[in-house]
Tab-separated table of C-alpha atoms in Angstrom:
chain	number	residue	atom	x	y	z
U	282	UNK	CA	20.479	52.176	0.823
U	283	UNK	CA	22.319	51.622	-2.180
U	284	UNK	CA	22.582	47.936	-3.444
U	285	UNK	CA	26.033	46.545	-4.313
U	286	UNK	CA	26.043	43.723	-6.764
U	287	UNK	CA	28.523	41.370	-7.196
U	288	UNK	CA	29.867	39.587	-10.654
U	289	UNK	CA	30.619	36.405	-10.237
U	290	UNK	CA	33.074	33.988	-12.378
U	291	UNK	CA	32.551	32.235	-15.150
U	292	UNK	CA	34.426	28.453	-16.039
U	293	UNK	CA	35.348	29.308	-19.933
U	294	UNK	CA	37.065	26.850	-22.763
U	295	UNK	CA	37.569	27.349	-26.090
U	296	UNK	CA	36.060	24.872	-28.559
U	297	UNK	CA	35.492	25.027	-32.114
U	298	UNK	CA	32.783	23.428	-34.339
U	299	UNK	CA	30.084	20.783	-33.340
U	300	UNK	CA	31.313	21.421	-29.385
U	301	UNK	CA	30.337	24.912	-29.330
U	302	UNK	CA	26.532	24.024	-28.746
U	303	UNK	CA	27.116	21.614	-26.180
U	304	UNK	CA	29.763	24.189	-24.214
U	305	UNK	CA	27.178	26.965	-24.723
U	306	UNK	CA	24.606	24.935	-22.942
U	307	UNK	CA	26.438	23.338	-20.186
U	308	UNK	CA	27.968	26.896	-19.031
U	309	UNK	CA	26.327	29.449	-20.864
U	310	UNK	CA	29.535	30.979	-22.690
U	311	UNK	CA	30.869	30.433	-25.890
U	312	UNK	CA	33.864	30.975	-27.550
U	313	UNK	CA	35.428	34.405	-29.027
U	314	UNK	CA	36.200	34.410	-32.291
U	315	UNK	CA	38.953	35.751	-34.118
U	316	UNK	CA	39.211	39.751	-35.161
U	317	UNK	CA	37.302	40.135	-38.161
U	318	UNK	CA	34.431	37.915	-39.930
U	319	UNK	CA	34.187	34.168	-38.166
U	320	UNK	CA	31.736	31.079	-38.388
U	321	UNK	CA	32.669	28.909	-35.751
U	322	UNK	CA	28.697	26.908	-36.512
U	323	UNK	CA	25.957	28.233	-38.408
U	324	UNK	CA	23.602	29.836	-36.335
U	325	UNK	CA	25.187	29.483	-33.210
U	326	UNK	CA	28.438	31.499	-32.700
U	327	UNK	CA	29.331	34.113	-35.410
U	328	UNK	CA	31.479	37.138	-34.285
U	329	UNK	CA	31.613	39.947	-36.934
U	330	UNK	CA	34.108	42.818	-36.115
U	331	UNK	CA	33.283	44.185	-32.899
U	332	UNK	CA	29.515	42.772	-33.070
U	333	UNK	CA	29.150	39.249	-31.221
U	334	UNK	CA	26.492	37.782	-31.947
U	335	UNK	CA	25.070	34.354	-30.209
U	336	UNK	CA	21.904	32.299	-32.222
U	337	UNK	CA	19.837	29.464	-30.405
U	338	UNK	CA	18.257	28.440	-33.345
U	339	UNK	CA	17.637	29.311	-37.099
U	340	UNK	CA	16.560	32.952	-37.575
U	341	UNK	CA	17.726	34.249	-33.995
U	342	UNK	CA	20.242	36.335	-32.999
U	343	UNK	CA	22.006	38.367	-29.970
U	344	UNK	CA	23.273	41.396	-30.895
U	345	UNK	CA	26.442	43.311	-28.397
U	346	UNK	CA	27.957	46.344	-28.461
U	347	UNK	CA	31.433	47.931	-27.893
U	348	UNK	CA	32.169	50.289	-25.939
U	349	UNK	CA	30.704	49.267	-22.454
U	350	UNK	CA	27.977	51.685	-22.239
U	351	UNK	CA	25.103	49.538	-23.654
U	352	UNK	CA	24.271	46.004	-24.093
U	353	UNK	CA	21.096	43.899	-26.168
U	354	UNK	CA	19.593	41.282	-27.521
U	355	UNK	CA	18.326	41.152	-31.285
U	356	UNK	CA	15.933	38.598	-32.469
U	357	UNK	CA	16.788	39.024	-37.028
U	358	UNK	CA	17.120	36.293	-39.500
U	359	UNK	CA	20.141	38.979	-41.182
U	360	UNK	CA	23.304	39.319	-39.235
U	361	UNK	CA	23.613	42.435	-41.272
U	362	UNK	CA	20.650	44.224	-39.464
U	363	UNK	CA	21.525	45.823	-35.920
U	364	UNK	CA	19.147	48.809	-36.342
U	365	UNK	CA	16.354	47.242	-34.059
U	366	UNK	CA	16.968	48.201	-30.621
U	367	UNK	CA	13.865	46.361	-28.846
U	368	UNK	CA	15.967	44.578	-27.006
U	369	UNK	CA	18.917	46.861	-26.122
U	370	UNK	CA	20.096	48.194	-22.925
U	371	UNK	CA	22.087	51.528	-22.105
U	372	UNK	CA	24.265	51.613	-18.793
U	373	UNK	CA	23.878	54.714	-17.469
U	374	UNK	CA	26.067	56.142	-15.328
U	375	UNK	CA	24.715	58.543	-12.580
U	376	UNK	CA	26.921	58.931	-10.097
U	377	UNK	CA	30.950	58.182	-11.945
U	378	UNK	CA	32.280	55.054	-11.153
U	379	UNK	CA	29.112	54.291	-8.441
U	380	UNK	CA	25.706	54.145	-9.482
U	381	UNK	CA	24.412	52.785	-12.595
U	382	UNK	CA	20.481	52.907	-14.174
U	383	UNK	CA	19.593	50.736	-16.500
U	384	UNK	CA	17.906	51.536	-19.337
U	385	UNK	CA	15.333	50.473	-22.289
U	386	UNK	CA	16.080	52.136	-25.418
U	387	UNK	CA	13.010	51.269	-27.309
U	388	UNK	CA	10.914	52.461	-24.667
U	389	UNK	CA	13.099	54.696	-23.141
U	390	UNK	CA	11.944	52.921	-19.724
U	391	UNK	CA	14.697	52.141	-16.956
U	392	UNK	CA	14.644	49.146	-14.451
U	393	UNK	CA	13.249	49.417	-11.371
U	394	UNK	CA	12.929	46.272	-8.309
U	395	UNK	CA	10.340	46.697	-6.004
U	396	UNK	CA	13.157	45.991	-3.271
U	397	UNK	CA	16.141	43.797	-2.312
U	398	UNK	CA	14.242	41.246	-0.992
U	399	UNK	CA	15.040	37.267	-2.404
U	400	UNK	CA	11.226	37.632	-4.242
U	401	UNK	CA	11.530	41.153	-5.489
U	402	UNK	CA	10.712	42.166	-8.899
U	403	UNK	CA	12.116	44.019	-11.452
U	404	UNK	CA	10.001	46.251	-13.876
U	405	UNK	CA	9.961	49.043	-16.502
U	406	UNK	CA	9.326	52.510	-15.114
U	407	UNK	CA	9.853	56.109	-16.162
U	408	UNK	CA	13.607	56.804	-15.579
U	409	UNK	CA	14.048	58.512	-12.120
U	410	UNK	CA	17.703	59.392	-11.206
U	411	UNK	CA	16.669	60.218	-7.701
U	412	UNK	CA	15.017	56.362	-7.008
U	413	UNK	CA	17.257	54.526	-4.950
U	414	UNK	CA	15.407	51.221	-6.674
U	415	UNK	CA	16.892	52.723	-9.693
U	416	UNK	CA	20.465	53.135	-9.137
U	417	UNK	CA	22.682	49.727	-9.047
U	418	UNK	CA	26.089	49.362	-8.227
U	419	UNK	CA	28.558	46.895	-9.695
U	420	UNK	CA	31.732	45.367	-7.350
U	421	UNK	CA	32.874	44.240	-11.335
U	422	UNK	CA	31.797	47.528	-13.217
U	423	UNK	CA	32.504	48.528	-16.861
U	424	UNK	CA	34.721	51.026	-16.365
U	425	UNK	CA	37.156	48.686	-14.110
U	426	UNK	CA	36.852	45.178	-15.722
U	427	UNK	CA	39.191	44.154	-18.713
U	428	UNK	CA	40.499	40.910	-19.603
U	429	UNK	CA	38.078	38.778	-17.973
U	430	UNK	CA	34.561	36.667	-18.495
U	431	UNK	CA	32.021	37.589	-15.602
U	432	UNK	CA	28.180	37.625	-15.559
U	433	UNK	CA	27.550	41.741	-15.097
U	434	UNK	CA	23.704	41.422	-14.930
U	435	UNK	CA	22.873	43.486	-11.434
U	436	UNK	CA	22.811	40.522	-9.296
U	437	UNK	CA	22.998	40.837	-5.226
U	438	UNK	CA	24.091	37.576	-3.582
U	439	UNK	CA	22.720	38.694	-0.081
U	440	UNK	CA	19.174	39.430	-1.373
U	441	UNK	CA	19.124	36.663	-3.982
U	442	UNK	CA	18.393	38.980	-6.815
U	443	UNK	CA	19.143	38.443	-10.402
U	444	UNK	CA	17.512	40.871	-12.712
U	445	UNK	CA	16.694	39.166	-15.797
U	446	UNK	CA	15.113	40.684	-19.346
U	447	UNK	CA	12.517	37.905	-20.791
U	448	UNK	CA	12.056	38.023	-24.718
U	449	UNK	CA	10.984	35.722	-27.568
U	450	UNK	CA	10.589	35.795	-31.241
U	451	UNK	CA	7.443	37.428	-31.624
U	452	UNK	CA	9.966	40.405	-29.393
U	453	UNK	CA	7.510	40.606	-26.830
U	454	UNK	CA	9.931	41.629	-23.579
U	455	UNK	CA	9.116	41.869	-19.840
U	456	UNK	CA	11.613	41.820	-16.806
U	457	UNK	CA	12.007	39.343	-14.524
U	458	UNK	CA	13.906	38.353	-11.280
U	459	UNK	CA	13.812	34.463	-12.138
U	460	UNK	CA	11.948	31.999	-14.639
U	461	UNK	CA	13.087	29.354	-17.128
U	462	UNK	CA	13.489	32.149	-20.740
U	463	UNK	CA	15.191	34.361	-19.462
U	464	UNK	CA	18.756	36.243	-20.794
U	465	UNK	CA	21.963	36.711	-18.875
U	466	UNK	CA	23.981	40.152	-19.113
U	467	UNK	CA	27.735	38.861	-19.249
U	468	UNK	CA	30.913	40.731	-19.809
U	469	UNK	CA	33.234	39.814	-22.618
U	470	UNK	CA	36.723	41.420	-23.744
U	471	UNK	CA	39.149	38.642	-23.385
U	472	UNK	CA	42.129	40.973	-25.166
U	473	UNK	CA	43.546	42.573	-22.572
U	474	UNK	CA	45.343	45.616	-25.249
U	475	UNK	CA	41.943	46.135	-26.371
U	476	UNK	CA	40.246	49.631	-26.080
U	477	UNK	CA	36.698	48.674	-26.397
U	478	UNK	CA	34.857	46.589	-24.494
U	479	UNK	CA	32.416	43.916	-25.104
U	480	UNK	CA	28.904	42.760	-24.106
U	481	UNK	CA	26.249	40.335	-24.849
U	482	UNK	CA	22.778	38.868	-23.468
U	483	UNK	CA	23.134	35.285	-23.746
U	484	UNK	CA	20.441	32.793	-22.744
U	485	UNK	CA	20.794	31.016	-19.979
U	486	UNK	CA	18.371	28.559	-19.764
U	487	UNK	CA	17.778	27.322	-23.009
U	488	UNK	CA	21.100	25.335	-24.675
U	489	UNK	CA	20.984	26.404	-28.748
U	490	UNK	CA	19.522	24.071	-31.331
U	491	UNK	CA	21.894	21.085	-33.120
C-alpha cells in the first residue's frame, strides 16, 4: 500500500534584523531575502542567488538547492563552499507525478521506514525501486507546488510519521522518525513567476544563537 503524505501549512512573516532569530525559533521559518547577495543577521539568514542558506550558530550552515529535485543540509564555516554533499538529499521520482524515493547522495543510500505505524523508523538502505517502504507520495509534491511555504518532509498524519534526518557538527547523520536535533524538509519559492524552485532543511527544534 502506497503511503500518501500530506504537507501541511506554515504561519510565515517577514521580519528583518534582530527579529529574525526569535521568528525562526518560534515557527521554524525565516524570511526570503531579496534576489541577489543579502544579510538580513550574521549567521542566521543569508540568501545568496538561488542558494538559501539558514545558520544556528557561528560556523554552521544549511545549504538548498533550485530546481526541486534535491534538497540538504551543509554544516561549513564558508558560505562559498557547497561542494560537500553529506548532508544532501535527491528526490527521486519513480513513478511521474506519484512516487518519490528519497535519497543520500554521499552514501548513495535511500530512506526506508520499517512501516506506517505511529513508532516506525526510518533508515538508510540500498536503494530498491520495487520496496513499497521506499516509495513516498506527496498530496503537496514538487512538481505541483509554487508560490507557497509548506513543510514537504514525507510526513503521514494518519500513521503519525515524520521522517526526520539527524546531523551535527562533527556531520555525523542518522534518520529518525522523532527526537529533539532533528531537521525539517520545507518548501520555499514564494515568487510565483519564478522557474526554479526552492528547498531547505531547517532545524526545528533548536531556535539559532543571539
Amino acid at each position: 500500500m502506497r503511503r500518501v503524505f500530506r504537507a501541511k501549512t506554515v504561519t510565515r512573516a517577514v521580519v528583518l534584523g534582530a527579529a529574525v532569530a526569535a521568528l525562526v525559533a518560534a515557527t521554524g521559518v525565516a524570511p526570503a531575502g531579496a534576489s541577489g547577495p543579502r544579510e538580513l543577521r550574521k549567521d542566521v539568514v543569508t540568501d545568496v542567488s538561488d542558494v538559501f542558506l539558514i545558520g544556528r550558530e557561528a560556523g554552521m550552515r544549511w545549504e538548498t538547492y533550485g530546481g526541486g529535485t534535491s534538497v540538504g543540509t551543509e554544516v561549513t564555516a564558508n558560505r562559498r563552499d557547497f561542494e560537500d554533499h553529506h548532508f544532501t538529499w535527491e528526490l527521486i521520482d519513480v513513478q511521474p507525478g506519484a512516487d518519490w524515493m528519497i535519497r543520500h547522495l554521499a552514501s548513495e543510500k535511500c530512506v526506508r521506514v520499517a512501516s506506517t505505524d505511529l513508532k516506525a523508523r526510518a533508515t538508510l538502505q540500498e536503494c530498491a525501486s520495487g520496496d513499497d517502504n521506499q516509495r513516498f507520495r506527496f498530496e503537496n509534491d514538487p512538481a505541483t507546488v509554487r508560490g507557497t511555504d509548506r513543510p514537504n518532509w514525507p510526513h503521514d498524519d494518519n500513521a503519525g510519521i515524520m521522517i526526520k534526518p539527524v546531523g551535527d557538527l562533527s556531520k555525523a547523520l542518522t534518520l529518525e522518525n522523532h527526537g529533539d536535533s532533528t531537521w525539517t524538509f520545507l518548501e520555499l519559492n514564494r515568487a510565483v513567476a519564478s522557474t526554479s524552485q526552492l528547498w531547505r532543511v531547517i532545524p526545528n527544534a533548536v531556535p539559532p544563537s543571539a
